[in-house]
Amino acid sequence: MLNGFKNPGRVALIGAQSEIGQAIISQLPSNPNREVLLVGRTGEYGMDVTEKAARIKVVKQIFDQADLDLAIIAVGLLGDDPTKSEAENLLTAMDVNYVSTVHLIALMAERMKQQAHGTILVISSFAQVRPRDDNFGYGSTKAGLDFYARGLASTLQGTGVTIKILRPGFVKSKMTDGMTVPPFAITSQDCGRYGVAALESKDLVTWAPSLLKYISLIFKGLPEPIFNKISQR
């Protein structure tokens, strides 16, 4: 349960291999009684995230054991497997980043409503702001996830359950290794600090870094030809 300082005692990281998720957990306020559940491909809470029955089983397992204070939703992939076609990569990204992730969030929100407390931190992306030639497929899946999380946050008001959304820009990690590093890139540890700040903030959305909030407003207002020219650099 949460202590007097709203410090989560039982935490689930959905996407156990996520460097961002791990960084967030490592920077949470100290709690000697904290229990961290790692939900990944293997282990006690292992599952194939794309399998509906597996998602239902793991969520039931987690909540049947005890109340959950915080779920960090860090499932995701870029959809850039060179051995697959563009269409195959897009289908995989849609399944993992949107369909499976949204279903997991919905399942967890329902159980948190029953316990009348809990927070779900959804890791979205700056890529959802506006489609760019190099990642519009990935960005579209994050846009859908972000849209759902914002809508869910509204419907959960008054239930004791809170949704928080973290929108990182480019994060230097194993997932982006070998890619050209753009301006305003941050490390996983940097992103972890923003994740903790998101949990402590009254705002629904936290940008990482914070400057991206204002850059996103500029991007949205640019005429298409100018935006395309900038995004192709």
PDB file of N, CA, C and O in Angstrom, residues 18 53 55 88 92 112 128 144 146 148 153 161 165-166 168 171 175 178 192 203 210 224 227 230 233:
ATOM      1  N   SER A  18      12.822  -2.884 -20.258  1.00  0.00           N
ATOM      2  CA  SER A  18      12.853  -1.467 -20.614  1.00  0.00           C
ATOM      3  C   SER A  18      13.846  -0.698 -19.746  1.00  0.00           C
ATOM      4  O   SER A  18      13.729  -0.675 -18.525  1.00  0.00           O
ATOM      5  N   ALA A  53      -4.882 -14.113 -23.781  1.00  0.00           N
ATOM      6  CA  ALA A  53      -5.062 -14.951 -22.604  1.00  0.00           C
ATOM      7  C   ALA A  53      -3.923 -14.757 -21.603  1.00  0.00           C
ATOM      8  O   ALA A  53      -4.149 -14.763 -20.381  1.00  0.00           O
ATOM      9  N   ARG A  55      -2.139 -12.000 -21.166  1.00  0.00           N
ATOM     10  CA  ARG A  55      -2.319 -10.695 -20.513  1.00  0.00           C
ATOM     11  C   ARG A  55      -3.340 -10.792 -19.384  1.00  0.00           C
ATOM     12  O   ARG A  55      -3.113 -10.298 -18.267  1.00  0.00           O
ATOM     13  N   GLU A  88       4.933  -5.848 -42.444  1.00  0.00           N
ATOM     14  CA  GLU A  88       5.042  -6.757 -41.306  1.00  0.00           C
ATOM     15  C   GLU A  88       5.504  -6.031 -40.055  1.00  0.00           C
ATOM     16  O   GLU A  88       4.995  -6.264 -38.952  1.00  0.00           O
ATOM     17  N   THR A  92       3.403  -5.601 -36.467  1.00  0.00           N
ATOM     18  CA  THR A  92       3.966  -5.977 -35.173  1.00  0.00           C
ATOM     19  C   THR A  92       3.942  -4.799 -34.207  1.00  0.00           C
ATOM     20  O   THR A  92       3.573  -4.945 -33.031  1.00  0.00           O
ATOM     21  N   MET A 112      -7.644  -1.826 -10.506  1.00  0.00           N
ATOM     22  CA  MET A 112      -7.334  -0.722  -9.597  1.00  0.00           C
ATOM     23  C   MET A 112      -8.605  -0.017  -9.134  1.00  0.00           C
ATOM     24  O   MET A 112      -8.688   0.431  -7.985  1.00  0.00           O
ATOM     25  N   GLN A 128       4.485  10.897 -31.310  1.00  0.00           N
ATOM     26  CA  GLN A 128       3.046  10.937 -31.559  1.00  0.00           C
ATOM     27  C   GLN A 128       2.533  12.328 -31.922  1.00  0.00           C
ATOM     28  O   GLN A 128       1.383  12.489 -32.318  1.00  0.00           O
ATOM     29  N   GLY A 144      -2.047   6.583 -30.868  1.00  0.00           N
ATOM     30  CA  GLY A 144      -3.231   5.858 -30.424  1.00  0.00           C
ATOM     31  C   GLY A 144      -3.186   5.553 -28.944  1.00  0.00           C
ATOM     32  O   GLY A 144      -4.183   5.712 -28.224  1.00  0.00           O
ATOM     33  N   ASP A 146      -1.465   7.162 -26.633  1.00  0.00           N
ATOM     34  CA  ASP A 146      -1.561   8.422 -25.919  1.00  0.00           C
ATOM     35  C   ASP A 146      -3.019   8.900 -25.854  1.00  0.00           C
ATOM     36  O   ASP A 146      -3.509   9.343 -24.797  1.00  0.00           O
ATOM     37  N   TYR A 148      -5.742   7.088 -26.050  1.00  0.00           N
ATOM     38  CA  TYR A 148      -6.503   6.222 -25.143  1.00  0.00           C
ATOM     39  C   TYR A 148      -6.217   6.569 -23.682  1.00  0.00           C
ATOM     40  O   TYR A 148      -7.148   6.680 -22.865  1.00  0.00           O
ATOM     41  N   ALA A 153      -7.938   8.580 -18.490  1.00  0.00           N
ATOM     42  CA  ALA A 153      -7.677   9.433 -17.331  1.00  0.00           C
ATOM     43  C   ALA A 153      -8.919  10.228 -16.950  1.00  0.00           C
ATOM     44  O   ALA A 153      -9.226  10.397 -15.765  1.00  0.00           O
ATOM     45  N   VAL A 161      -8.097   6.104  -8.907  1.00  0.00           N
ATOM     46  CA  VAL A 161      -7.082   5.618  -9.853  1.00  0.00           C
ATOM     47  C   VAL A 161      -6.617   6.788 -10.712  1.00  0.00           C
ATOM     48  O   VAL A 161      -7.425   7.579 -11.191  1.00  0.00           O
ATOM     49  N   ILE A 165       1.051  10.279 -17.995  1.00  0.00           N
ATOM     50  CA  ILE A 165       1.643  10.009 -19.307  1.00  0.00           C
ATOM     51  C   ILE A 165       3.015  10.674 -19.392  1.00  0.00           C
ATOM     52  O   ILE A 165       3.148  11.870 -19.120  1.00  0.00           O
ATOM     53  N   LEU A 166       4.015   9.893 -19.764  1.00  0.00           N
ATOM     54  CA  LEU A 166       5.370  10.410 -19.981  1.00  0.00           C
ATOM     55  C   LEU A 166       5.641  10.390 -21.480  1.00  0.00           C
ATOM     56  O   LEU A 166       5.512   9.351 -22.122  1.00  0.00           O
ATOM     57  N   PRO A 168       8.614  10.957 -23.776  1.00  0.00           N
ATOM     58  CA  PRO A 168      10.041  11.204 -24.034  1.00  0.00           C
ATOM     59  C   PRO A 168      10.292  11.516 -25.502  1.00  0.00           C
ATOM     60  O   PRO A 168       9.559  11.070 -26.387  1.00  0.00           O
ATOM     61  N   VAL A 171      15.617   8.832 -26.749  1.00  0.00           N
ATOM     62  CA  VAL A 171      16.307   8.347 -25.557  1.00  0.00           C
ATOM     63  C   VAL A 171      17.455   7.436 -25.992  1.00  0.00           C
ATOM     64  O   VAL A 171      17.233   6.460 -26.721  1.00  0.00           O
ATOM     65  N   MET A 175      17.644   0.264 -27.391  1.00  0.00           N
ATOM     66  CA  MET A 175      16.592   0.288 -28.406  1.00  0.00           C
ATOM     67  C   MET A 175      16.945   1.219 -29.561  1.00  0.00           C
ATOM     68  O   MET A 175      16.562   0.975 -30.713  1.00  0.00           O
ATOM     69  N   GLY A 178      22.806   2.839 -32.493  1.00  0.00           N
ATOM     70  CA  GLY A 178      23.127   2.866 -33.916  1.00  0.00           C
ATOM     71  C   GLY A 178      22.355   3.900 -34.709  1.00  0.00           C
ATOM     72  O   GLY A 178      22.677   4.150 -35.874  1.00  0.00           O
ATOM     73  N   GLY A 192      14.326   8.529 -16.556  1.00  0.00           N
ATOM     74  CA  GLY A 192      13.844   8.007 -15.285  1.00  0.00           C
ATOM     75  C   GLY A 192      13.481   9.121 -14.323  1.00  0.00           C
ATOM     76  O   GLY A 192      12.461   9.046 -13.620  1.00  0.00           O
ATOM     77  N   ASP A 203       0.052  17.402 -13.237  1.00  0.00           N
ATOM     78  CA  ASP A 203      -0.278  17.383 -14.666  1.00  0.00           C
ATOM     79  C   ASP A 203      -0.466  15.958 -15.182  1.00  0.00           C
ATOM     80  O   ASP A 203       0.196  15.029 -14.711  1.00  0.00           O
ATOM     81  N   SER A 210      11.633  18.666 -20.751  1.00  0.00           N
ATOM     82  CA  SER A 210      10.483  19.572 -20.645  1.00  0.00           C
ATOM     83  C   SER A 210      10.342  20.488 -21.852  1.00  0.00           C
ATOM     84  O   SER A 210       9.227  20.866 -22.233  1.00  0.00           O
ATOM     85  N   GLU A 224       2.818  22.249 -43.710  1.00  0.00           N
ATOM     86  CA  GLU A 224       3.322  20.924 -44.088  1.00  0.00           C
ATOM     87  C   GLU A 224       4.661  20.959 -44.834  1.00  0.00           C
ATOM     88  O   GLU A 224       5.579  20.206 -44.495  1.00  0.00           O
ATOM     89  N   PHE A 227       7.457  21.801 -42.361  1.00  0.00           N
ATOM     90  CA  PHE A 227       7.657  20.716 -41.396  1.00  0.00           C
ATOM     91  C   PHE A 227       8.381  19.541 -42.053  1.00  0.00           C
ATOM     92  O   PHE A 227       9.298  18.959 -41.469  1.00  0.00           O
ATOM     93  N   ILE A 230      12.088  20.237 -42.419  1.00  0.00           N
ATOM     94  CA  ILE A 230      12.790  20.159 -41.143  1.00  0.00           C
ATOM     95  C   ILE A 230      12.943  18.718 -40.679  1.00  0.00           C
ATOM     96  O   ILE A 230      14.008  18.289 -40.231  1.00  0.00           O
ATOM     97  N   ARG A 233      15.788  16.445 -42.093  1.00  0.00           N
ATOM     98  CA  ARG A 233      17.196  16.749 -41.818  1.00  0.00           C
ATOM     99  C   ARG A 233      17.776  15.743 -40.852  1.00  0.00           C
ATOM    100  O   ARG A 233      17.111  15.222 -39.988  1.00  0.00           O
TER     101      ARG A 233
END
